[in-house]
PDB file of C-alpha atoms and ligand atoms in Angstrom:
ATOM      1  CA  UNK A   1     -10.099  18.627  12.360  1.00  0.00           C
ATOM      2  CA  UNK A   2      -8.940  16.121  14.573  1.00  0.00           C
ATOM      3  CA  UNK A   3      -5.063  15.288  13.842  1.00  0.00           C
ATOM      4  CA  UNK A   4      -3.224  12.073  14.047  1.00  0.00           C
ATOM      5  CA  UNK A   5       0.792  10.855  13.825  1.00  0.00           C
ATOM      6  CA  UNK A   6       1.641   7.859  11.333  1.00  0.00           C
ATOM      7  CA  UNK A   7       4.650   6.105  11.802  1.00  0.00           C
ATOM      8  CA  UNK A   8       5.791   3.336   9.472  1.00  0.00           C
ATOM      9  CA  UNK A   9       8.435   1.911  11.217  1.00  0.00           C
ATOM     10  CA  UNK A  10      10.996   0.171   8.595  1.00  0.00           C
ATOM     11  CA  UNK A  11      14.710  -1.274   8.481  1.00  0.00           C
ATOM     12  CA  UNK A  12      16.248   1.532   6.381  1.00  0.00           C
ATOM     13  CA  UNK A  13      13.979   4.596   7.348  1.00  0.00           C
ATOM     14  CA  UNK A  14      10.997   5.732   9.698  1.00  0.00           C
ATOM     15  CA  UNK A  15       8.281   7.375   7.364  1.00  0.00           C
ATOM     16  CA  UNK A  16       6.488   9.882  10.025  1.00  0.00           C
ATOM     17  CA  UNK A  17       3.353  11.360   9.041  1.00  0.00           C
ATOM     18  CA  UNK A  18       0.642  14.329  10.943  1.00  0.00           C
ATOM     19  CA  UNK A  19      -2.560  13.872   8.961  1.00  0.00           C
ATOM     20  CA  UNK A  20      -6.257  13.291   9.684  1.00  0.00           C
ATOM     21  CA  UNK A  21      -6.347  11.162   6.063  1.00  0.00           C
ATOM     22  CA  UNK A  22      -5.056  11.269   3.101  1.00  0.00           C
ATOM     23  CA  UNK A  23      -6.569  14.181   1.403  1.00  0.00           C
ATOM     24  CA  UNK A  24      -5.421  16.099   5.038  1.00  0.00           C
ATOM     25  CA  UNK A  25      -1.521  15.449   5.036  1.00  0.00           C
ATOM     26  CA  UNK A  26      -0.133  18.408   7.408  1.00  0.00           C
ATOM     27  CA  UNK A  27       3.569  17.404   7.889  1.00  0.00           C
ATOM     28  CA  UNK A  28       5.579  14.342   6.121  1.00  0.00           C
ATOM     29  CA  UNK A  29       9.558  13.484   7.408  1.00  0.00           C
ATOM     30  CA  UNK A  30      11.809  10.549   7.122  1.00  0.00           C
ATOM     31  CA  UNK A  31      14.354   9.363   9.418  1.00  0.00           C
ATOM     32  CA  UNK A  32      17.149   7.137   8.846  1.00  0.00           C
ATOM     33  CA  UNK A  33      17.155   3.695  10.892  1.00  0.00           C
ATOM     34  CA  UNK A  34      19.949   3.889  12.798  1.00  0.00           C
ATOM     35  CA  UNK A  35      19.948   2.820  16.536  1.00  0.00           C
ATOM     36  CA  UNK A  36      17.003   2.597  18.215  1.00  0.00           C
ATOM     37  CA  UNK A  37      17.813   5.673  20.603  1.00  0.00           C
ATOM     38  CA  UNK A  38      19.089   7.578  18.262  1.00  0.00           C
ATOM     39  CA  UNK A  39      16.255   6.920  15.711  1.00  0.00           C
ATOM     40  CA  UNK A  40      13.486   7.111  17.977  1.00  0.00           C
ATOM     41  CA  UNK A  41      14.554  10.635  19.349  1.00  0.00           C
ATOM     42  CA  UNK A  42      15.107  12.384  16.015  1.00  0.00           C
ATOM     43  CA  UNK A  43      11.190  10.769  15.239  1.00  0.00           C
ATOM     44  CA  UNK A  44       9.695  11.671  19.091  1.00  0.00           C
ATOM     45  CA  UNK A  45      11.505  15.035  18.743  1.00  0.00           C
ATOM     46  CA  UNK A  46       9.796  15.757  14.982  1.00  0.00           C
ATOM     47  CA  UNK A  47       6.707  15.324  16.094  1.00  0.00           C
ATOM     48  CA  UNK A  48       7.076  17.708  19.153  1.00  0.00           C
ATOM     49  CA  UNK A  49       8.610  20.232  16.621  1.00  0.00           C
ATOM     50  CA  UNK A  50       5.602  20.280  14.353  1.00  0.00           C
ATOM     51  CA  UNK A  51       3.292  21.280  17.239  1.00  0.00           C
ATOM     52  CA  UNK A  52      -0.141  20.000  16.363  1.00  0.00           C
ATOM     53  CA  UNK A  53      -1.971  18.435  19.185  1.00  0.00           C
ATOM     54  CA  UNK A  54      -2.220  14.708  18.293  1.00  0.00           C
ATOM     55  CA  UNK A  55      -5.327  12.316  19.216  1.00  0.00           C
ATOM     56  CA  UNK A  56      -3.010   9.210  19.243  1.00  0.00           C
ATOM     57  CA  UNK A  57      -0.237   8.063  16.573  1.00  0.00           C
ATOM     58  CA  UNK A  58      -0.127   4.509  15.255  1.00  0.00           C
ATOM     59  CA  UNK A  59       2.674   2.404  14.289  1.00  0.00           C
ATOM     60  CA  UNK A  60       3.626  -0.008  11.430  1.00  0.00           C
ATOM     61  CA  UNK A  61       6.460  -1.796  12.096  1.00  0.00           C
ATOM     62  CA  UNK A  62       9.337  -3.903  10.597  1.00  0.00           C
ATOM     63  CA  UNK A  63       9.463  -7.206  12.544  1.00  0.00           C
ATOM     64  CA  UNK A  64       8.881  -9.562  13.582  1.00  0.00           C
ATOM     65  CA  UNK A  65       6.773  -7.722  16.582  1.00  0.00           C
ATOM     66  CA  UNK A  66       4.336  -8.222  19.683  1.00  0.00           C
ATOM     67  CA  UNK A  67       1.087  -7.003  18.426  1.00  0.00           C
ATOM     68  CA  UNK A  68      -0.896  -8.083  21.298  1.00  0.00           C
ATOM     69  CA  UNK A  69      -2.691  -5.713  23.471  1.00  0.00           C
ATOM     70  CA  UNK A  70      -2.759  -7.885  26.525  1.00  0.00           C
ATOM     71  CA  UNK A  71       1.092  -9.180  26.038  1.00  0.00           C
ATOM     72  CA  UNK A  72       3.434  -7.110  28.518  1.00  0.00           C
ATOM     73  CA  UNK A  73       5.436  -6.763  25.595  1.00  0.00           C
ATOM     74  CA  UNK A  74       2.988  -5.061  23.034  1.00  0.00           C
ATOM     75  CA  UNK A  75       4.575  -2.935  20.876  1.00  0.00           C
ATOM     76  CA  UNK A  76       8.160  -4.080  20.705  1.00  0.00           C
ATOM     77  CA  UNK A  77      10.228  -5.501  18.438  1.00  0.00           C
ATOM     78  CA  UNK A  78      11.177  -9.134  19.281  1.00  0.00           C
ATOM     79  CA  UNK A  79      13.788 -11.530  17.523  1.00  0.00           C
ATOM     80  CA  UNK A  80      14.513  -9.018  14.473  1.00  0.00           C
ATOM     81  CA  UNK A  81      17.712 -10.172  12.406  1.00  0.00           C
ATOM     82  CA  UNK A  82      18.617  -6.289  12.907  1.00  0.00           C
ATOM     83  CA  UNK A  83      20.240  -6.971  16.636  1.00  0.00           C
ATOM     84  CA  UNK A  84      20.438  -3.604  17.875  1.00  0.00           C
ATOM     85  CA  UNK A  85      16.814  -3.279  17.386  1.00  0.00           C
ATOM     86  CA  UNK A  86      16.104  -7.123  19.482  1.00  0.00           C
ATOM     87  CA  UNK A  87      13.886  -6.369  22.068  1.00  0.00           C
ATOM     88  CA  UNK A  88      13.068  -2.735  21.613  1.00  0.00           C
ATOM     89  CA  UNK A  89       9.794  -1.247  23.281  1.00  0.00           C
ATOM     90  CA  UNK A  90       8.685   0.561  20.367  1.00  0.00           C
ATOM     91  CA  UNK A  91       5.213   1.785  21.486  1.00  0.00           C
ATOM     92  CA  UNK A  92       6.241   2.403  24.730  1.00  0.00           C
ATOM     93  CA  UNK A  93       9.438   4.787  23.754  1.00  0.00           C
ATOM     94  CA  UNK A  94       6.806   6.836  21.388  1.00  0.00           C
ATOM     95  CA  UNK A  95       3.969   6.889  24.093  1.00  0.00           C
ATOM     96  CA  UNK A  96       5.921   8.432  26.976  1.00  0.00           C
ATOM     97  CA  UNK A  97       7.747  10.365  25.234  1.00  0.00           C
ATOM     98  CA  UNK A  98       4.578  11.936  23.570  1.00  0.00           C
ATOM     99  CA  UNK A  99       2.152  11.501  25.811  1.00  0.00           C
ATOM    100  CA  UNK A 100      -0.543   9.971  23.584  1.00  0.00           C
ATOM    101  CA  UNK A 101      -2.286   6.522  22.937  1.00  0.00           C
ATOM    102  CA  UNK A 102      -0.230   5.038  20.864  1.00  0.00           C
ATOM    103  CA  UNK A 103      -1.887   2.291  18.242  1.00  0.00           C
ATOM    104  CA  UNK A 104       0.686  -0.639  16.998  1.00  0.00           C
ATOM    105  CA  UNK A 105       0.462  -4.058  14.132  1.00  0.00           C
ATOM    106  CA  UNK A 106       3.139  -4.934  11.531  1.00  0.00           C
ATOM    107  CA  UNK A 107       3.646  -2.564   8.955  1.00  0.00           C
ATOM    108  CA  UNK A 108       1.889  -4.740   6.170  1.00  0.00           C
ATOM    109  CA  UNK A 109      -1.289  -4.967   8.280  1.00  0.00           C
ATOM    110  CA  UNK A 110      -0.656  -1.438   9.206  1.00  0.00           C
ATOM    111  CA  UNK A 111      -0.715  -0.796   4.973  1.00  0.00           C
ATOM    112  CA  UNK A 112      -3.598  -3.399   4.619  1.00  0.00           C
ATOM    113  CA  UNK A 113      -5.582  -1.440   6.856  1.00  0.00           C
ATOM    114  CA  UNK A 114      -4.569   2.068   4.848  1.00  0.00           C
ATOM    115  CA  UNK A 115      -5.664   0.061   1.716  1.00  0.00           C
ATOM    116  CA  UNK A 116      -8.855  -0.821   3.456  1.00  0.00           C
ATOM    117  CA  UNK A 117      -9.815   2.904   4.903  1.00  0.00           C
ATOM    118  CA  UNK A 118      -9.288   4.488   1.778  1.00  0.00           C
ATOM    119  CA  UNK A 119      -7.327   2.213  -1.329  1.00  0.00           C
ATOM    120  CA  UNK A 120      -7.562  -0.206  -3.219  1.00  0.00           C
ATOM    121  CA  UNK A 121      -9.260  -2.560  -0.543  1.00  0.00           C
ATOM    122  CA  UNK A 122     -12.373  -0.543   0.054  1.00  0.00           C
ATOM    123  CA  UNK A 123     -15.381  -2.526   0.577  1.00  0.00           C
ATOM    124  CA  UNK A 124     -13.570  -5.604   0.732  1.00  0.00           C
ATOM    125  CA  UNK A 125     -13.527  -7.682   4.205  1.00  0.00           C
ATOM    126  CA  UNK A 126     -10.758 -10.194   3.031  1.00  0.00           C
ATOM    127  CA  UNK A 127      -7.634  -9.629   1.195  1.00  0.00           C
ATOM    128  CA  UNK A 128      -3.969  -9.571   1.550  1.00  0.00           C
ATOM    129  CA  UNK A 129      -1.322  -6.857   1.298  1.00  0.00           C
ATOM    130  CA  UNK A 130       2.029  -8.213   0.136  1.00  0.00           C
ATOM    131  CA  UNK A 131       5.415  -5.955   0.006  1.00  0.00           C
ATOM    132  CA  UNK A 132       7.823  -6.990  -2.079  1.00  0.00           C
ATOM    133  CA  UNK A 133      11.185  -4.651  -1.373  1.00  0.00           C
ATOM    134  CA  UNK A 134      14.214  -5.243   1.225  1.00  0.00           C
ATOM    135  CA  UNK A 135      12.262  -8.090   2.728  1.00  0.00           C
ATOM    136  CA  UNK A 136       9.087  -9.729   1.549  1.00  0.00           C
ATOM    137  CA  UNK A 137       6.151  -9.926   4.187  1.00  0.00           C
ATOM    138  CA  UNK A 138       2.101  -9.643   3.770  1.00  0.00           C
ATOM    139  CA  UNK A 139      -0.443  -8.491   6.014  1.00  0.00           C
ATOM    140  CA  UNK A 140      -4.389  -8.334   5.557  1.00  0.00           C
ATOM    141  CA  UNK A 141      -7.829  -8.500   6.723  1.00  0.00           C
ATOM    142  CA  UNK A 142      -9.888 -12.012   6.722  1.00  0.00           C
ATOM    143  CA  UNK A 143     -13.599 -11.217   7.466  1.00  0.00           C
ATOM    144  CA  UNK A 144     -12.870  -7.770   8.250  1.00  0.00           C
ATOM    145  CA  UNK A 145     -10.030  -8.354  11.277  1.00  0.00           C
ATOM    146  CA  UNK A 146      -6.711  -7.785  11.014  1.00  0.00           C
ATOM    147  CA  UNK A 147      -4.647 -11.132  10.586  1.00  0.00           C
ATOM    148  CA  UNK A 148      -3.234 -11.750  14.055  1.00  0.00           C
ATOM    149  CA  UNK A 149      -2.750 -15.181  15.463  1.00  0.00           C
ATOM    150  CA  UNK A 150      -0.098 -17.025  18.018  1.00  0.00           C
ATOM    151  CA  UNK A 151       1.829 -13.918  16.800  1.00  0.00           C
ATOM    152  CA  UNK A 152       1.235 -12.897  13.264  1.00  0.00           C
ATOM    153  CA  UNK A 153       1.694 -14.297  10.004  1.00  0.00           C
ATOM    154  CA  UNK A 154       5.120 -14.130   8.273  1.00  0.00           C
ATOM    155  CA  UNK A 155       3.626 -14.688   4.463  1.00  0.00           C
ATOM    156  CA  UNK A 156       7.565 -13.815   2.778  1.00  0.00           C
ATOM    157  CA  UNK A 157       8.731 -17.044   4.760  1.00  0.00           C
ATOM    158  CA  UNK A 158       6.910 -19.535   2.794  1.00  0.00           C
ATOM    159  CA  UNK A 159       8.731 -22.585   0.906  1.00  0.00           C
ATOM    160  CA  UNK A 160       7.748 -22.584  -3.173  1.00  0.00           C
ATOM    161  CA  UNK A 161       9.277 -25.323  -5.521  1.00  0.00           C
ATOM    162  CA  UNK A 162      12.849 -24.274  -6.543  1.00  0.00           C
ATOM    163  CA  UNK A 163      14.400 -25.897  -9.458  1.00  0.00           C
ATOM    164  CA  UNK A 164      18.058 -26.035  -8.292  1.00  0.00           C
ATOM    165  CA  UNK A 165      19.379 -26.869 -11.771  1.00  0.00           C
ATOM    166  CA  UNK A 166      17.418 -24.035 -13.289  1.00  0.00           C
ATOM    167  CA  UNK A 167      18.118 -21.867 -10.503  1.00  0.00           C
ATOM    168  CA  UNK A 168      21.319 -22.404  -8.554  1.00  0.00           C
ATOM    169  CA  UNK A 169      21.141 -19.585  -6.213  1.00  0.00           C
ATOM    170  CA  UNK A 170      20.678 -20.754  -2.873  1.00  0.00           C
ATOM    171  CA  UNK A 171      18.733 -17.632  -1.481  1.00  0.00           C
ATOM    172  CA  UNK A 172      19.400 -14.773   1.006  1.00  0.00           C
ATOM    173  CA  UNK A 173      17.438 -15.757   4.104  1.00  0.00           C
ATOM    174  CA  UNK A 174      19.629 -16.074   7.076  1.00  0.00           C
ATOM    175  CA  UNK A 175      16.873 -18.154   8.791  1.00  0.00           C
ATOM    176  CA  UNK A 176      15.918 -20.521   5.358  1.00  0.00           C
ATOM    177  CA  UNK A 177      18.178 -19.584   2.123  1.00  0.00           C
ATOM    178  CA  UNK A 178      15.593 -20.525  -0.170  1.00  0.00           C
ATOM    179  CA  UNK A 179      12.301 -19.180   1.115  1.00  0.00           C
ATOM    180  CA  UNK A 180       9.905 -16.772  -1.035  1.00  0.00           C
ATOM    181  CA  UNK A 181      12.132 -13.796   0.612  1.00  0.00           C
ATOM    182  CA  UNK A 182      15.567 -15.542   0.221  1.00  0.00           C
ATOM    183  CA  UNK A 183      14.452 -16.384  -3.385  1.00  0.00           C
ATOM    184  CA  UNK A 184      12.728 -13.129  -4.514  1.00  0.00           C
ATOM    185  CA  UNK A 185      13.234 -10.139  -2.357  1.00  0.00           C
ATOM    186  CA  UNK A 186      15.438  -6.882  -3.339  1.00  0.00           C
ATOM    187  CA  UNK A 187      18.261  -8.431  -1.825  1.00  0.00           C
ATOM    188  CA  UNK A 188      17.618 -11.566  -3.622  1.00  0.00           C
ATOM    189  CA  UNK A 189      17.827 -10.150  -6.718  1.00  0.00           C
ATOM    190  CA  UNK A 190      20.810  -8.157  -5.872  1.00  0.00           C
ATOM    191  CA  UNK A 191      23.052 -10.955  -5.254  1.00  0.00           C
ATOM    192  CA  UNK A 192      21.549 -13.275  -7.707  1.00  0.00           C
ATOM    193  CA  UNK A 193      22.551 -11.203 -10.623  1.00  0.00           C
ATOM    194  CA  UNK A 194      25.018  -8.890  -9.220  1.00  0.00           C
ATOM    195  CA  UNK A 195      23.733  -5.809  -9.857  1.00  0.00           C
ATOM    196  CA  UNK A 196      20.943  -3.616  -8.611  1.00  0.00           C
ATOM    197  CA  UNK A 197      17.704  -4.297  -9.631  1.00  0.00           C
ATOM    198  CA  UNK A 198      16.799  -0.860 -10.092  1.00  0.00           C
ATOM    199  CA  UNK A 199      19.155  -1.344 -13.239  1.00  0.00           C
ATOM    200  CA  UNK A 200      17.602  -5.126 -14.442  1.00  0.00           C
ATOM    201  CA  UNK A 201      16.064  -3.947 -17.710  1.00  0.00           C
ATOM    202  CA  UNK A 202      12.266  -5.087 -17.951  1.00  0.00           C
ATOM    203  CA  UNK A 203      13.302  -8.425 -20.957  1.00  0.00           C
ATOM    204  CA  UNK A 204      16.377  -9.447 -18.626  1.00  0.00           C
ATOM    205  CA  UNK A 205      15.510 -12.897 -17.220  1.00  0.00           C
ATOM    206  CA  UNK A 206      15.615 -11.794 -14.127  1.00  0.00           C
ATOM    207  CA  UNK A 207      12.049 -10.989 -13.893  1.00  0.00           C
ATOM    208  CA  UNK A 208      10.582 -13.785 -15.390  1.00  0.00           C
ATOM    209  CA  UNK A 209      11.865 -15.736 -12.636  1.00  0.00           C
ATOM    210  CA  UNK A 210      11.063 -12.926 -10.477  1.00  0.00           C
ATOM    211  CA  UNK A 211       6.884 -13.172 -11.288  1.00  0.00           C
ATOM    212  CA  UNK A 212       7.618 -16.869 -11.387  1.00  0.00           C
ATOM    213  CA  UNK A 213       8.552 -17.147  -7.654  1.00  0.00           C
ATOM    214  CA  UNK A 214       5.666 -14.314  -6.904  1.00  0.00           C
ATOM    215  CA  UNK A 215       2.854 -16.452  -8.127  1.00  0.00           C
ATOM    216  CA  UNK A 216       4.204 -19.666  -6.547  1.00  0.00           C
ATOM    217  CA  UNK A 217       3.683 -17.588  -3.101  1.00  0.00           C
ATOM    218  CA  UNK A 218       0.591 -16.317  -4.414  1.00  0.00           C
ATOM    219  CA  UNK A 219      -1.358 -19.216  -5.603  1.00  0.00           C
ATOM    220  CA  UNK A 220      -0.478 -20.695  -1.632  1.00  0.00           C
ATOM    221  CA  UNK A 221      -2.038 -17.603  -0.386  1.00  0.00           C
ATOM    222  CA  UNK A 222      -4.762 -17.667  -2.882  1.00  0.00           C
ATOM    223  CA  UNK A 223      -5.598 -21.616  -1.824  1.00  0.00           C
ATOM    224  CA  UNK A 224      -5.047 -20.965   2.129  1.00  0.00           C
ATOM    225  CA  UNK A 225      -7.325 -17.914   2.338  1.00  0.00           C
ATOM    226  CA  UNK A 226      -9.533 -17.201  -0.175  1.00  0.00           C
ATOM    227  CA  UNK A 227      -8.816 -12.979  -0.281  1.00  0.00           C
ATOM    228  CA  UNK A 228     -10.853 -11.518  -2.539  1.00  0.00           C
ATOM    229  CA  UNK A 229      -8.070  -9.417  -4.001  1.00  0.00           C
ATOM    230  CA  UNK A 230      -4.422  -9.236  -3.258  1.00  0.00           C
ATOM    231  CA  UNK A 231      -2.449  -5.581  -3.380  1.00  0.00           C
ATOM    232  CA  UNK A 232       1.454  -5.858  -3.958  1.00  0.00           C
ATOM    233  CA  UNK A 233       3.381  -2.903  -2.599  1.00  0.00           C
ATOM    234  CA  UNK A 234       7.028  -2.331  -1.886  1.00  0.00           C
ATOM    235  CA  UNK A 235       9.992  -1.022  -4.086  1.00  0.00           C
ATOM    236  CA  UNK A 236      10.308  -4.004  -6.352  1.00  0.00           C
ATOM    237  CA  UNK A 237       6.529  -3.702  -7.029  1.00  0.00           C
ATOM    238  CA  UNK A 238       7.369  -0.235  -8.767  1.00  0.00           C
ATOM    239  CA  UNK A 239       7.990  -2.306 -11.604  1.00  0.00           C
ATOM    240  CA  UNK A 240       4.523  -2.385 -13.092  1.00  0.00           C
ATOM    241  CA  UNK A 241       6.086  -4.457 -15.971  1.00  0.00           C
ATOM    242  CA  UNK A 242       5.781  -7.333 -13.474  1.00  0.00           C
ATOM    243  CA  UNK A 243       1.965  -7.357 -12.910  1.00  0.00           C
ATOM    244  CA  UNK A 244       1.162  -8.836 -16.085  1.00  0.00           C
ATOM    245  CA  UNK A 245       3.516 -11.589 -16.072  1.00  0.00           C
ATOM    246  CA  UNK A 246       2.773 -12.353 -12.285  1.00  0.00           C
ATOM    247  CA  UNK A 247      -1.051 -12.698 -13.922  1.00  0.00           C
ATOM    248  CA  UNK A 248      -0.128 -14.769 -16.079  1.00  0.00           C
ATOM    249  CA  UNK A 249       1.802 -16.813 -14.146  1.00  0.00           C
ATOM    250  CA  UNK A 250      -0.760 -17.283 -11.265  1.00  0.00           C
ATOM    251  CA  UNK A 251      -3.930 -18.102 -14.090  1.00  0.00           C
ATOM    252  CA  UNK A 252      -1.237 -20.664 -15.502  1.00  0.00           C
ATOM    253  CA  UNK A 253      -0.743 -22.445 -11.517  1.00  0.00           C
ATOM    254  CA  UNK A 254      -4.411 -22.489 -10.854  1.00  0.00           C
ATOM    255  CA  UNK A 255      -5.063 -23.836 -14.214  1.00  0.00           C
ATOM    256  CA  UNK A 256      -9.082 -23.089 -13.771  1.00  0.00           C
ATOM    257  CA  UNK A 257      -9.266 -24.721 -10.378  1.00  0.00           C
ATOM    258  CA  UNK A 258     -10.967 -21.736  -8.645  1.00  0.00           C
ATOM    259  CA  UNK A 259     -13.628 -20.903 -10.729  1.00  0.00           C
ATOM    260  CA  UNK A 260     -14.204 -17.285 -10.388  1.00  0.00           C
ATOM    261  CA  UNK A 261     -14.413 -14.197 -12.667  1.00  0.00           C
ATOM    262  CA  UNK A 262     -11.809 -12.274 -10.512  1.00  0.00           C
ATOM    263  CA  UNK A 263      -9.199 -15.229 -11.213  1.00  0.00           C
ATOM    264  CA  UNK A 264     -10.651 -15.545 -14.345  1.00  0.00           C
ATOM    265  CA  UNK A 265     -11.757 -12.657 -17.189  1.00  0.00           C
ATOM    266  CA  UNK A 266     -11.045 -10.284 -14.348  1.00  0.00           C
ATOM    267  CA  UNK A 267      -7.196 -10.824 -12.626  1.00  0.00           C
ATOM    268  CA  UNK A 268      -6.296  -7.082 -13.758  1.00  0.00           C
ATOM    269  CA  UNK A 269      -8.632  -5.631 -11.274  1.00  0.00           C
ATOM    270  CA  UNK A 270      -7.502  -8.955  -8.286  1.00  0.00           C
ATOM    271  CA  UNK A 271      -3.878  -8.745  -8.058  1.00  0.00           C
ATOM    272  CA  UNK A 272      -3.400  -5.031  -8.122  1.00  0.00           C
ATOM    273  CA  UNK A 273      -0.868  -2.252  -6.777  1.00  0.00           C
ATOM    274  CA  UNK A 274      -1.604  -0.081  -3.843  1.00  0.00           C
ATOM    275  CA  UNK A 275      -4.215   2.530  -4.312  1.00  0.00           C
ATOM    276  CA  UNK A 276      -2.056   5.149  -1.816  1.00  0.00           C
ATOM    277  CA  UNK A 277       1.050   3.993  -3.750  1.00  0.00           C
ATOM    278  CA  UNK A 278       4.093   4.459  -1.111  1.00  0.00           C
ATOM    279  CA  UNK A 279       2.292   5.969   1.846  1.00  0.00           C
ATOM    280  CA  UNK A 280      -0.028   2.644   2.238  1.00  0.00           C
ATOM    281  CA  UNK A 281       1.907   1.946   5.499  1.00  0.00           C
ATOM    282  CA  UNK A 282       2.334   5.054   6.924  1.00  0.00           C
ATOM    283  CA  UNK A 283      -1.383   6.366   5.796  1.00  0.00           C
ATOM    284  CA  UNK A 284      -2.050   3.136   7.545  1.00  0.00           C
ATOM    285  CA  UNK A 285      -0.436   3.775  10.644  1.00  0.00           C
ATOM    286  CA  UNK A 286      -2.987   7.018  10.870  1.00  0.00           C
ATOM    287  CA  UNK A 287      -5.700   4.872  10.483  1.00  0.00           C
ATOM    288  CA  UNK A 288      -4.550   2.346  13.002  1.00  0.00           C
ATOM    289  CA  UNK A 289      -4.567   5.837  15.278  1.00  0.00           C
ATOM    290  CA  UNK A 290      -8.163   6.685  14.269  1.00  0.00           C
ATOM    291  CA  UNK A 291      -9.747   3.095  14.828  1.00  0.00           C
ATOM    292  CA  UNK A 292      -7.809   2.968  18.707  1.00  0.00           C
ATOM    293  CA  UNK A 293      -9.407   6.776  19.022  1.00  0.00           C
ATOM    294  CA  UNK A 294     -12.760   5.727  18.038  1.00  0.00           C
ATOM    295  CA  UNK A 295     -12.608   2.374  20.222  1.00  0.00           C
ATOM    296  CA  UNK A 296     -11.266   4.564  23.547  1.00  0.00           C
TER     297      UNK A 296
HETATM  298 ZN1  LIG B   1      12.999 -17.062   5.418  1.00  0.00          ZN
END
């Protein structure tokens, strides 16, 4: 059995995986985010530590990154609003220091590509993977590739109508304020109602505006590209109370526009949660090591 690393690369913690799928899971860690040294030794050093011979290790990472094979700076981390972390050779620090090909994308492709191999995206060649937690980003497949483009895309930065007088928060993003992230992230919600969501019961009016501000984002995403279903991971997704109303909410913006059964009689089965629940990303990043081991 042939074994490969996963690393899903995030703001708060590394999620480091040996597996050769998901059924084959031989070793699971976590490492706190702290500096990039010191974080990227305690991971490097793991995987030395659990002694399996690895075929390559892939890489999901927080961003915004270089994903570009031919770039000289593939594999780092670029203009990240976490500053010690501006600039950091991500790929490269993991390759030398194990000694493998190392396979790199965003950590929502990276999850859009575990949902693909073996979730809730198989045999599908165009959909989108959205997280909604800390931050708010989406990755996917269109026409089964990988979205990449002048860099890639950055789906939690889109504008969606906000009612100031309804909503007076002016939003968390230090780049926008009032973008789908600074409007409906975990943060978001945090310092819109003062509390943490985790303790927001499920009738508080929080989360109407919550799946409110979802489908807004959605229904652009829907109209731009068409995906033939759309998974939503991340921690404030673990409130399955929230696919419903975000159903609901997108059939009510579309109003019948796109006619189609899986918008229509069938939206339970299109906007859906992650068939690997939380290891989409770093099952992903295995996968992202398979597909480079099969290409080499
Ligand atoms: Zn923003």
């Amino acid at each position: 059995m042939r074994l490969y690393g996963g690393i899903e690369a995030g703001g708060t913690k590394f999620n480091c995986i040996v597996a050769a799928g998901p059924d084959q899971v031989i070793a699971e860690t976590r490492v706190p985010t702290t500096t990039p040294e010191e974080t990227l030794s305690r991971v490097t050093a793991w995987f030395q530590a659990c002694q399996h011979p690895l075929a390559a290790v892939g890489i999901g990472s927080f961003g915004p990154v270089d994903p570009n094979p031919s770039s000289p700076t593939f594999g780092y981390i670029t203009s990240t609003p976490k500053l010690s972390w501006q600039n950091t050779d991500l790929a490269g620090a993991v390759r030398r220091a194990l000694n493998v090909p190392v396979a790199f994308d965003t950590d929502v492709n990276a999850a859009a590509f575990g949902e693909y191999c073996w979730g809730a995206a198989r045999g599908l060649d165009t959909f989108l993977y959205i997280t909604v937690g800390t931050g708010i980003g989406g990755g996917g497949m269109v026409a089964g590739r990988r979205l990449h483009g002048l860099l890639h895309p950055e789906m939690g930065h889109v504008r969606v109508p906000h009612d100031w007088q309804a909503d007076p928060f002016p939003g968390v993003c230090p780049f926008h304020g009032d973008c789908i992230e600074g409007l409906a992230s975990g943060p978001a919600l945090q310092a819109r109602w003062g509390q943490d969501p985790a303790t927001l019961p499920p009738n508080h009016p929080a989360w109407e505006l919550e799946a409110r501000y979802l489908a807004l984002a959605l229904v652009n995403y829907v109209c731009v590209l068409s995906p033939q279903r759309i998974i939503l991971g991340g921690g404030v997704m673990t409130n399955d109370f929230l696919f419903p109303r975000i159903r609901q909410e997108v059939q009510q913006l579309l109003n019948s526009y796109i006619v189609h059964p899986a918008l229509l009689e069938q939206i339970d089965n299109y906007i859906v949660p992650p068939g690997l629940g939380e290891r989409s990303g770093v099952l992903g990043a295995v996968a992202l090591a398979q597909e480079l081991v099969s290409a080499i």
